[in-house]
GROMACS .gro file of C-alpha atoms in nm:
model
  407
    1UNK     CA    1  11.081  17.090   9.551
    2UNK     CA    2  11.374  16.853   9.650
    3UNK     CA    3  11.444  16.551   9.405
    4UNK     CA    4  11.484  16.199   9.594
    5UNK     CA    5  11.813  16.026   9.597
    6UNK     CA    6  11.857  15.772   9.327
    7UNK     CA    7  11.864  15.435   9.477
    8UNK     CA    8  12.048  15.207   9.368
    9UNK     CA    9  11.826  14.993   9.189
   10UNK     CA   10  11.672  15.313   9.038
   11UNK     CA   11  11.806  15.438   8.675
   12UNK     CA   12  12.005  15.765   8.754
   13UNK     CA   13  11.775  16.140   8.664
   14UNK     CA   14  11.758  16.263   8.398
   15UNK     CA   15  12.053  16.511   8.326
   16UNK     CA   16  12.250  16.302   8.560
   17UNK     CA   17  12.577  16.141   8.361
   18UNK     CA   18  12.750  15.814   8.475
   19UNK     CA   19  13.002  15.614   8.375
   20UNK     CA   20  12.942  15.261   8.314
   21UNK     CA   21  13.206  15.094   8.489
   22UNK     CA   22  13.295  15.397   8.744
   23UNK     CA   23  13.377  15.321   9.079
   24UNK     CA   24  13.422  15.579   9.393
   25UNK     CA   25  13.684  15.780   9.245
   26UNK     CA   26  13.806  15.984   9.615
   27UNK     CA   27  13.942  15.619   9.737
   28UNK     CA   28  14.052  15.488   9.410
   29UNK     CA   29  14.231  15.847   9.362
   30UNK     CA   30  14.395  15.815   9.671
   31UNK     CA   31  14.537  15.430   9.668
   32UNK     CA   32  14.708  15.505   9.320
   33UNK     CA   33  14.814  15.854   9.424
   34UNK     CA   34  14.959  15.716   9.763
   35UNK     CA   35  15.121  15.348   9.550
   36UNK     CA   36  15.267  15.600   9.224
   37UNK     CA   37  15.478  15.746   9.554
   38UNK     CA   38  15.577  15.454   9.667
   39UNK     CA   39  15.683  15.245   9.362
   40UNK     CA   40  15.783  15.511   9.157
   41UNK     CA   41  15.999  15.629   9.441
   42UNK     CA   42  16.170  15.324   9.438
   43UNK     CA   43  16.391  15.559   9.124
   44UNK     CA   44  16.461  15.826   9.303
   45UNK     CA   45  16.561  15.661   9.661
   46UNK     CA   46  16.897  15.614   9.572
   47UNK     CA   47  16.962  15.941   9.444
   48UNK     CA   48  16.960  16.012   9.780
   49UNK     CA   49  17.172  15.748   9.893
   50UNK     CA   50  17.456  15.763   9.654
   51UNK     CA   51  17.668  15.871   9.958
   52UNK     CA   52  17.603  15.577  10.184
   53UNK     CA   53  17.582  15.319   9.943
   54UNK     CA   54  17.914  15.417   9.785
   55UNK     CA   55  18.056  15.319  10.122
   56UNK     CA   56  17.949  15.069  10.180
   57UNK     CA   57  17.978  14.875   9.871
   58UNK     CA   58  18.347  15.033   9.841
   59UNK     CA   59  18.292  15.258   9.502
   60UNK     CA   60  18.208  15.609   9.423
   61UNK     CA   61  17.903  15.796   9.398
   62UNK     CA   62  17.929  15.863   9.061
   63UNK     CA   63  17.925  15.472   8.969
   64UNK     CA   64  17.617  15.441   9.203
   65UNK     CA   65  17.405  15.633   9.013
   66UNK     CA   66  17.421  15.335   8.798
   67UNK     CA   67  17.176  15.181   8.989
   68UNK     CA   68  16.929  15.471   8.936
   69UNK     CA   69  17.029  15.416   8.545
   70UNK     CA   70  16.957  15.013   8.586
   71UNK     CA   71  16.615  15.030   8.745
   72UNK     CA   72  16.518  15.316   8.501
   73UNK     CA   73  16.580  15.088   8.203
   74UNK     CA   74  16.453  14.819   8.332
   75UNK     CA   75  16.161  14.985   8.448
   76UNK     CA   76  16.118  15.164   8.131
   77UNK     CA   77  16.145  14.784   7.939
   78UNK     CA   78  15.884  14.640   8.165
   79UNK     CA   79  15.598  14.884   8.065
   80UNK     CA   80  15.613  14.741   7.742
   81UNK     CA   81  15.485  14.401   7.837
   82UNK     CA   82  15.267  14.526   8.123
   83UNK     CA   83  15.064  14.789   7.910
   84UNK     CA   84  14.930  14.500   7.685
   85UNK     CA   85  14.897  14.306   7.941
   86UNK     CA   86  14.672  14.581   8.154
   87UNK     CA   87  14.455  14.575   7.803
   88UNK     CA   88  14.434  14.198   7.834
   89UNK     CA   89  14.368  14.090   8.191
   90UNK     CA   90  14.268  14.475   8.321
   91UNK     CA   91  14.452  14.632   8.537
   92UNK     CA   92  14.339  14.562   8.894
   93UNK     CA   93  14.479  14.193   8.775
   94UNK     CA   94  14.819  14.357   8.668
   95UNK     CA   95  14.868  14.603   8.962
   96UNK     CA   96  14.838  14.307   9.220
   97UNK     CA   97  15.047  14.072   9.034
   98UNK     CA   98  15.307  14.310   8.988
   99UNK     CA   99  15.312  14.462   9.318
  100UNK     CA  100  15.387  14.080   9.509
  101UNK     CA  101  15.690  14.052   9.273
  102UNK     CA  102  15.796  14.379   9.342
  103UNK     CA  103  15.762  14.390   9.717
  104UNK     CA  104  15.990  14.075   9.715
  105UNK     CA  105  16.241  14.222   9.501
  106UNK     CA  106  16.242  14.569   9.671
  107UNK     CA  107  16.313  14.377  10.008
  108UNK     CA  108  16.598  14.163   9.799
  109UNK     CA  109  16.750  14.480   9.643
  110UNK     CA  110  16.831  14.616  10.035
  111UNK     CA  111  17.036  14.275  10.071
  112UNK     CA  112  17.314  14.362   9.780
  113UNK     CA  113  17.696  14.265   9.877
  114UNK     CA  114  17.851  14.455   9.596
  115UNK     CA  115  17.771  14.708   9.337
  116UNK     CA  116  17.736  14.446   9.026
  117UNK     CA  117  17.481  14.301   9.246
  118UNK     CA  118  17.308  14.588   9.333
  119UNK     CA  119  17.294  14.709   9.004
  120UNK     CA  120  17.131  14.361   8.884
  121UNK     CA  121  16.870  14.321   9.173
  122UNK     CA  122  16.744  14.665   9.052
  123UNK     CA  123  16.708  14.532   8.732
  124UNK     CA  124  16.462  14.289   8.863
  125UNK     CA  125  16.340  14.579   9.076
  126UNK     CA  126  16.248  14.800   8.779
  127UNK     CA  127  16.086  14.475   8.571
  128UNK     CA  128  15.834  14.417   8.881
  129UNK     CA  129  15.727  14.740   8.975
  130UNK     CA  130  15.675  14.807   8.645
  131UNK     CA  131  15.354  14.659   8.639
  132UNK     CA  132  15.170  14.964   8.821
  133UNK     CA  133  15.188  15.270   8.567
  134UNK     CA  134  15.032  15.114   8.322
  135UNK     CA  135  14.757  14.948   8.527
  136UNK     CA  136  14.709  15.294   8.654
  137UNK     CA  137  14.650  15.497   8.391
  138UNK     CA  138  14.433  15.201   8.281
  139UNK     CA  139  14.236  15.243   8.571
  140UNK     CA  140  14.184  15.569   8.539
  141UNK     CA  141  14.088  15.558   8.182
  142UNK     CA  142  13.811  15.294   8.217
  143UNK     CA  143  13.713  15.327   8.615
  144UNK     CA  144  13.712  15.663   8.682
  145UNK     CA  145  13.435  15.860   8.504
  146UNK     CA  146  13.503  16.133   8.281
  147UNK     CA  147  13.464  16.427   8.488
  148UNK     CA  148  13.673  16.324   8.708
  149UNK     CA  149  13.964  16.188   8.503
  150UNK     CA  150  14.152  16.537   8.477
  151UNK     CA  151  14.170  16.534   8.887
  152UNK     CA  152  14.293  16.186   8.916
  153UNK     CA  153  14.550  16.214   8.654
  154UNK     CA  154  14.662  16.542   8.764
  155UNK     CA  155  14.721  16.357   9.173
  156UNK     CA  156  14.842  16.018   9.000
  157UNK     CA  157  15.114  16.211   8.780
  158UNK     CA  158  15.182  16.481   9.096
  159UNK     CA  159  15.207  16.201   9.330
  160UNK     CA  160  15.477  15.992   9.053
  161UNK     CA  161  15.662  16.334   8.960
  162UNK     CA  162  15.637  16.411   9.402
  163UNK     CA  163  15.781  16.054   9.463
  164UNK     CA  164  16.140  16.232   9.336
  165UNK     CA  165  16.099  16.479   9.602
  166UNK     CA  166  15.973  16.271   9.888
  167UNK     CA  167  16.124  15.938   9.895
  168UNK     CA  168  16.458  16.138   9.853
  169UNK     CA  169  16.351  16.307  10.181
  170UNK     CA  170  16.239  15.991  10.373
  171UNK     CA  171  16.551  15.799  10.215
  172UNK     CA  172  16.796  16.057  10.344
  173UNK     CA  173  16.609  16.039  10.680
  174UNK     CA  174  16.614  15.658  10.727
  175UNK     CA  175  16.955  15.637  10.630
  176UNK     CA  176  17.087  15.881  10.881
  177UNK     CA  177  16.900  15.599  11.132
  178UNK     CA  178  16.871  15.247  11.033
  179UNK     CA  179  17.101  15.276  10.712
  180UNK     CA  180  17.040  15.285  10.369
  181UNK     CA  181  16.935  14.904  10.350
  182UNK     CA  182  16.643  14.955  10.575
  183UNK     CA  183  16.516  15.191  10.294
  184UNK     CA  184  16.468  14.949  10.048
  185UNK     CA  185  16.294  14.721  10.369
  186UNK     CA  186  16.064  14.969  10.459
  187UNK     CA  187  15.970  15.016  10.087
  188UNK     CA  188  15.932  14.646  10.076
  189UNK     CA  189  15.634  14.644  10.346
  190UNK     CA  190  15.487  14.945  10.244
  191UNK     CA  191  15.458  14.769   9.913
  192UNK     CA  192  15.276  14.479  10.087
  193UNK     CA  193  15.078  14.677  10.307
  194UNK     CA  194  14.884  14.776   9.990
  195UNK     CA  195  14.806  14.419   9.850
  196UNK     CA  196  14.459  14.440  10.059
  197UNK     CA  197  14.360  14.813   9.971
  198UNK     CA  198  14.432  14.753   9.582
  199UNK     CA  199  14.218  14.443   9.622
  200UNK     CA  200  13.903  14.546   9.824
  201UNK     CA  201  13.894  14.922   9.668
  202UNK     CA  202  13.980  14.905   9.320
  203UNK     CA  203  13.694  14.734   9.029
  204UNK     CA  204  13.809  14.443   8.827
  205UNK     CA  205  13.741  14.496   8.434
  206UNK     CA  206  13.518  14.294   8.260
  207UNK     CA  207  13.696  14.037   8.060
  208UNK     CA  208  13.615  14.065   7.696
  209UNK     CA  209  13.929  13.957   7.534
  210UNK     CA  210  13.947  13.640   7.338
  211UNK     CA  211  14.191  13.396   7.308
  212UNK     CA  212  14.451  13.576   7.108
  213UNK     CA  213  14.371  13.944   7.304
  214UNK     CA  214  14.723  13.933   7.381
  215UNK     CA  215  14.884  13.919   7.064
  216UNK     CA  216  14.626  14.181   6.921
  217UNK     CA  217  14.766  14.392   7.248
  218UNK     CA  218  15.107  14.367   7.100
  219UNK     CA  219  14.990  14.387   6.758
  220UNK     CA  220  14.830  14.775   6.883
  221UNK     CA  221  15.130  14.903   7.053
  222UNK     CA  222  15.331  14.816   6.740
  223UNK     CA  223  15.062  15.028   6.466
  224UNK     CA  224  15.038  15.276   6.764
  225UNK     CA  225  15.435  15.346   6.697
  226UNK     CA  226  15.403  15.434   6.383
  227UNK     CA  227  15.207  15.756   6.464
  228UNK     CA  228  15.395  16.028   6.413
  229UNK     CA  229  15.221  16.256   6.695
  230UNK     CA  230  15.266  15.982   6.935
  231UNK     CA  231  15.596  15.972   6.836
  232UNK     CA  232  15.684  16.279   6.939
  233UNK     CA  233  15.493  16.301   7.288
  234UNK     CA  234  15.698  16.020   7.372
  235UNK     CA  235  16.015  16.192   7.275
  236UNK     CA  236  15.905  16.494   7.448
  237UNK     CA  237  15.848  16.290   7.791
  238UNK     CA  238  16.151  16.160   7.727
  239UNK     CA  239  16.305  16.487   7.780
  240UNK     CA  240  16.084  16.623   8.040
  241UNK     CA  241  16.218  16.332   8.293
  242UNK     CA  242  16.565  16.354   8.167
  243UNK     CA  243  16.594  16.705   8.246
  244UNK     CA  244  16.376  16.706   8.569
  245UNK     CA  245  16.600  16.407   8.716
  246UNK     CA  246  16.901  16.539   8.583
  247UNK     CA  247  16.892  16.900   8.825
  248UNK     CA  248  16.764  16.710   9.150
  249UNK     CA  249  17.083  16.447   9.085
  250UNK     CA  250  17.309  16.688   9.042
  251UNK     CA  251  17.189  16.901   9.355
  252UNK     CA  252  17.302  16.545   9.529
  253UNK     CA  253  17.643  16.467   9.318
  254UNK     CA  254  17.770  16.836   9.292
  255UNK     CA  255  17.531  17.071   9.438
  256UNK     CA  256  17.515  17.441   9.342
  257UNK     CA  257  17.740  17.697   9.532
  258UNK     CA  258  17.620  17.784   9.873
  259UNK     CA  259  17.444  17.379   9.949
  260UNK     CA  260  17.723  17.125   9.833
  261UNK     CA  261  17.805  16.922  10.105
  262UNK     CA  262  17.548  17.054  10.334
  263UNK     CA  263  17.242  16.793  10.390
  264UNK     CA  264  17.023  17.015  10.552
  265UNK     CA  265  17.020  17.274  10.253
  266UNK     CA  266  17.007  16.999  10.011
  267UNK     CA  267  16.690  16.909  10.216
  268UNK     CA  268  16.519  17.192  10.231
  269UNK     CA  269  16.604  17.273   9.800
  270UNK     CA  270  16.412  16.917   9.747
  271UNK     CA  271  16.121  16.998   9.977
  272UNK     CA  272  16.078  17.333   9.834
  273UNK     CA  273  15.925  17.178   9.550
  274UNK     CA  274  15.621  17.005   9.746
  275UNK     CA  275  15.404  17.329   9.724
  276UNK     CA  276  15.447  17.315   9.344
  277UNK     CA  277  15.314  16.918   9.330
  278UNK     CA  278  15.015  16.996   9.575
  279UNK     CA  279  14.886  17.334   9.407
  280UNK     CA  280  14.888  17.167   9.026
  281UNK     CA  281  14.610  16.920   9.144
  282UNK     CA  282  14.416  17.169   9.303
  283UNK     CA  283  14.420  17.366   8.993
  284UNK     CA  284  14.365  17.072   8.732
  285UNK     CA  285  13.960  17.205   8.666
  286UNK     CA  286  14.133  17.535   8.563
  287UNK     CA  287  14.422  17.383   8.392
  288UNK     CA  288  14.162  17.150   8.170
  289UNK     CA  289  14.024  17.418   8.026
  290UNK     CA  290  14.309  17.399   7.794
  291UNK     CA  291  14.342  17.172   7.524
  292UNK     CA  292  14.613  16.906   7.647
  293UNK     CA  293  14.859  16.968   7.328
  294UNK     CA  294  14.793  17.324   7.419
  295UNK     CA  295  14.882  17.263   7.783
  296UNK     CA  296  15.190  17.060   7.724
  297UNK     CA  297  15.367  17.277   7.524
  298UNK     CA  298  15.307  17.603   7.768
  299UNK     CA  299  15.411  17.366   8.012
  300UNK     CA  300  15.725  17.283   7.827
  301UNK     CA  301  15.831  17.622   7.752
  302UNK     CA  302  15.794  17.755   8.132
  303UNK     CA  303  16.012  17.476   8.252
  304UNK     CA  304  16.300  17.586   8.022
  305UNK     CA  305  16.217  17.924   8.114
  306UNK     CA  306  16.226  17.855   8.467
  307UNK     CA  307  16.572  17.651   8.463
  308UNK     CA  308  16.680  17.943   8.293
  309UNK     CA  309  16.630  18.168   8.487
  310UNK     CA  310  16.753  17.947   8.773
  311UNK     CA  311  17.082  17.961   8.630
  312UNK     CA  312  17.222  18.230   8.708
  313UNK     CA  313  17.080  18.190   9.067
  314UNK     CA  314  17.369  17.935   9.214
  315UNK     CA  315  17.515  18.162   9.477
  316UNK     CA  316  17.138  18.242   9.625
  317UNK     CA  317  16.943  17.892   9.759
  318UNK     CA  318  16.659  18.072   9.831
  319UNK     CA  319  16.648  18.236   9.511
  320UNK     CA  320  16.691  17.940   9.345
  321UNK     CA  321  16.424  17.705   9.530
  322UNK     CA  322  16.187  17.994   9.420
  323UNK     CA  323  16.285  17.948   9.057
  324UNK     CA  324  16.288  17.546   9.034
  325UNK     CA  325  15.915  17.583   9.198
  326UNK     CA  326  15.783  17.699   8.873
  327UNK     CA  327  15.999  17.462   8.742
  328UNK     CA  328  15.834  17.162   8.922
  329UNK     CA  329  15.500  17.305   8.851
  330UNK     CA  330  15.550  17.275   8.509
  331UNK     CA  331  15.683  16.931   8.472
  332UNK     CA  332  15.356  16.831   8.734
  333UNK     CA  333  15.168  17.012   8.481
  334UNK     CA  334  15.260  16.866   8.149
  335UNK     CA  335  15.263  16.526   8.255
  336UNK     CA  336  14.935  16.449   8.305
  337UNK     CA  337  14.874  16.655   7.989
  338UNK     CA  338  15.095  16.389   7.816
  339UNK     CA  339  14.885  16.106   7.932
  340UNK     CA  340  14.552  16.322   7.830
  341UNK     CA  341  14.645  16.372   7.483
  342UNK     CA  342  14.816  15.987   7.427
  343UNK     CA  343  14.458  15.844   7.547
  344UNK     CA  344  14.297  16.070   7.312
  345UNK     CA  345  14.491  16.015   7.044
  346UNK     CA  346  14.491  15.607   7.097
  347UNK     CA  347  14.127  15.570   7.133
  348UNK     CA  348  14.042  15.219   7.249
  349UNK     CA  349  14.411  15.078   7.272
  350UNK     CA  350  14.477  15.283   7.553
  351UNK     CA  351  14.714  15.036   7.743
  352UNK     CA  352  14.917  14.976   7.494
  353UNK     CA  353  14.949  15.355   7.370
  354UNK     CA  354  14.995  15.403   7.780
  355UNK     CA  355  15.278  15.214   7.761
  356UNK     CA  356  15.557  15.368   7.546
  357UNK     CA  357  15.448  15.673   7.732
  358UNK     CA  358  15.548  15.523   8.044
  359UNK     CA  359  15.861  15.384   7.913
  360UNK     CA  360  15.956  15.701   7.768
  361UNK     CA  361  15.931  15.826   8.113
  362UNK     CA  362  16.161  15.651   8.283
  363UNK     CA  363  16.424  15.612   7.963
  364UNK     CA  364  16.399  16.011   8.044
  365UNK     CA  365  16.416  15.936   8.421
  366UNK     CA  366  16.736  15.723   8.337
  367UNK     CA  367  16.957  15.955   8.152
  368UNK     CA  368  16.873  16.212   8.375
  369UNK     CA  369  17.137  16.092   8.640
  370UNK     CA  370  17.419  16.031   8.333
  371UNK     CA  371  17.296  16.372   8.215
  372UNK     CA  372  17.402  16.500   8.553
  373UNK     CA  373  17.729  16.307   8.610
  374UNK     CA  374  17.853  16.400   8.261
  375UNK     CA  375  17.773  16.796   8.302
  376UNK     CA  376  17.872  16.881   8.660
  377UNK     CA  377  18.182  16.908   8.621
  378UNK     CA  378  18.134  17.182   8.421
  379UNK     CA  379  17.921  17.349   8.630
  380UNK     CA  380  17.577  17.344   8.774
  381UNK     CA  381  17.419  17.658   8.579
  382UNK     CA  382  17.576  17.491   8.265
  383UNK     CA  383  17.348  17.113   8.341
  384UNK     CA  384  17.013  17.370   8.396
  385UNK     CA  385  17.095  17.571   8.069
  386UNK     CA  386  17.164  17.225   7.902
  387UNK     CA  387  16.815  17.096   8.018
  388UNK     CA  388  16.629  17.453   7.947
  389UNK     CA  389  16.723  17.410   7.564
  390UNK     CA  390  16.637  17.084   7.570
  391UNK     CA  391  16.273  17.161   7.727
  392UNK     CA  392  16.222  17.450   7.474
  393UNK     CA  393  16.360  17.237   7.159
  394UNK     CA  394  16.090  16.972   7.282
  395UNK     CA  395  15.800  17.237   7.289
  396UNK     CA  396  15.875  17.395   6.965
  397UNK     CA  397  15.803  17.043   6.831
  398UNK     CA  398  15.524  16.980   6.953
  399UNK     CA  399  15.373  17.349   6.866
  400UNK     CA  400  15.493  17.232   6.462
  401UNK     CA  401  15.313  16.899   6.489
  402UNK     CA  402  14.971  17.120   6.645
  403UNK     CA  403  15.067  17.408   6.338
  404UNK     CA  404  15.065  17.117   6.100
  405UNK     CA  405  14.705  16.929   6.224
  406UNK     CA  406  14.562  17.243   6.231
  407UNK     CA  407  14.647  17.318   5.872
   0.00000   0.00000   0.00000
């Protein structure tokens, strides 16, 4: 005998778990998948344009990754206002705001003369966009019920970590045409574009702040800091991005043996990665069977064993896209595992534990490039070796810190 469908003025059946502020999570999923591409990208674009924009603004490639290193930071800087604010005004309220400054500084930051003002307008780039992380993982943590959380953090974190892969790809593809400027255009209306989705498909929060929410906000990020665990998950991030920025740059500013100076190769090493960012997601159900401290730190270690392993690959590009996918699956792995075990371990102050996390990010994301520019010269097996032992120094940690609350 069939049951009837719940209506929805009917309580749900017995059995049957909801969340109380859960939306449609496929849509919601998708928008925040699709926007972490697109404003997270906004990092990694010029990795790909260091070339072009060296010319044009009469410097050296080397000194343009400076503007990688200047949105980063600033980036980085921003989540600390916006994940308080997120806990404040929710994060529908954030994401929208943020995203109308950002599209009009992405479109300004494609107008730059020189490279002191490109390196400033992506400063204000970084502040603007920075607005969306937080919001996101906000979103997630109080609109998306719990069931389904694992999924959407594992697309939302694939789609952030794939936005280094494929806005490199588009951005060396539009600048071949239009030039490197239109990049930052196109980015601009894209940004834009989205205003109306975020709007219509994602759930405003209930307000239930008072009048000083805000400076009880601030007031939880700063006790939050003072855990020791969370501590060192943001370190650890910290080091994941570093490391995973740092190869892809250098593939760009030296290039291994056998794909320096040849775009196609370089093209087909970045989008060898994309099977690696699309399997993870399918595989999140399996994956969150783990434990997330668990997860991370498996995840850690096969990264450094990966880059590793990929050193002594230089001479062989096919042999080494096959040993930066498991590379790439790693990082897509432990970053949503990051995010799992910081909500978990911040409880109800999730924005504001959200966003260190997301600073630490894109601090890593930000010395990855310097990273790169200071090791390539000696090599670029010696930058993946440098990054493995990093990795693995950064798991061992956080397998003490499990030892010791297990004790």
């Amino acid at each position: 005998m069939s049951h009837p469908t719940s209506s929805p003025g009917t309580p749900p059946r017995p059995g049957h778990r909801t969340h109380p502020l859960a939306g449609p999570a496929a849509p919601a999923i998708a928008l925040l998948t699709s926007l972490g591409i697109v404003v997270v990208g906004q990092m990694y674009t010029v990795l790909a344009l260091l070339h072009p924009m060296a010319l044009s603004l009469n410097t050296t490639p080397q000194q343009v990754t400076w503007t990688a290193t200047a949105f980063g930071i600033a980036y980085a800087a921003g989540f600390l206002i916006a994940g308080p604010l997120t806990d404040r005004y929710g994060p529908r309220a954030v994401m929208v705001t943020g995203m109308v400054a950002a599209t009009v500084s992405t479109a300004a930051a494609g107008t730059a003369p020189d490279l002191t003002w490109a390196v400033v307008l992506r400063v204000v780039q970084g502040l603007t966009a920075a607005a969306f992380a937080p919001a996101a993982f906000s979103y997630i943590a109080h609109h998306i019920a719990p069931q389904r959380r694992a999924i959407a953090l594992a697309c939302v974190t694939s789609g952030m970590l794939g936005a280094a892969v494929l806005m490199q790809i588009a951005a060396q593809a539009v600048a071949a045409g239009p030039g490197w400027r239109a990049v930052f255009l196109i980015s601009a209306l894209l940004m834009a574009l989205s205003l109306l989705p975020v709007r219509r498909l994602l759930r405003p929060t209930p307000h239930r702040g008072t009048d000083d929410g805000l400076l009880q906000a601030f007031a939880a990020m700063s006790q939050l800091l003072r855990r020791g665990r969370l501590v060192a998950l943001y370190a650890a991030t910290v080091t994941l991005m570093a490391g995973f920025v740092a190869v892809y740059t250098a593939v760009t500013v030296a290039g291994p043996p056998g794909i320096a100076g040849h775009p196609i190769a370089i093209l087909a090493l970045r989008a060898s990665a994309l099977p690696a960012l699309i399997a993870v997601p399918q595989l999140a159900p399996a994956l969150s069977r783990l434990a997330a401290p668990m997860r991370l730190a498996l995840a850690l270690s096969l990264a450094a064993i990966a880059l590793a392993a990929a050193s002594v690959l230089d001479g062989h590009p096919i042999l080494l896209a096959m040993a930066l996918l498991p590379f790439v699956a790693a990082v897509a792995t432990a970053a949503p595992a990051v995010v799992e075990t910081v909500n978990a371990t911040a409880a109800r102050a999730r924005g504001a534990a959200v966003a260190p996390h997301a600073c630490s990010m894109f601090i890593g994301a930000s010395l990855g490039p310097q990273l790169a520019g200071a090791l390539t010269e000696h090599g670029f097996g010696s930058l993946r070796v440098t990054a493995a032992g990093l990795l693995l120094g950064a798991a061992l940690m956080l397998s003490a810190l499990r030892h010791q609350d297990s004790q």
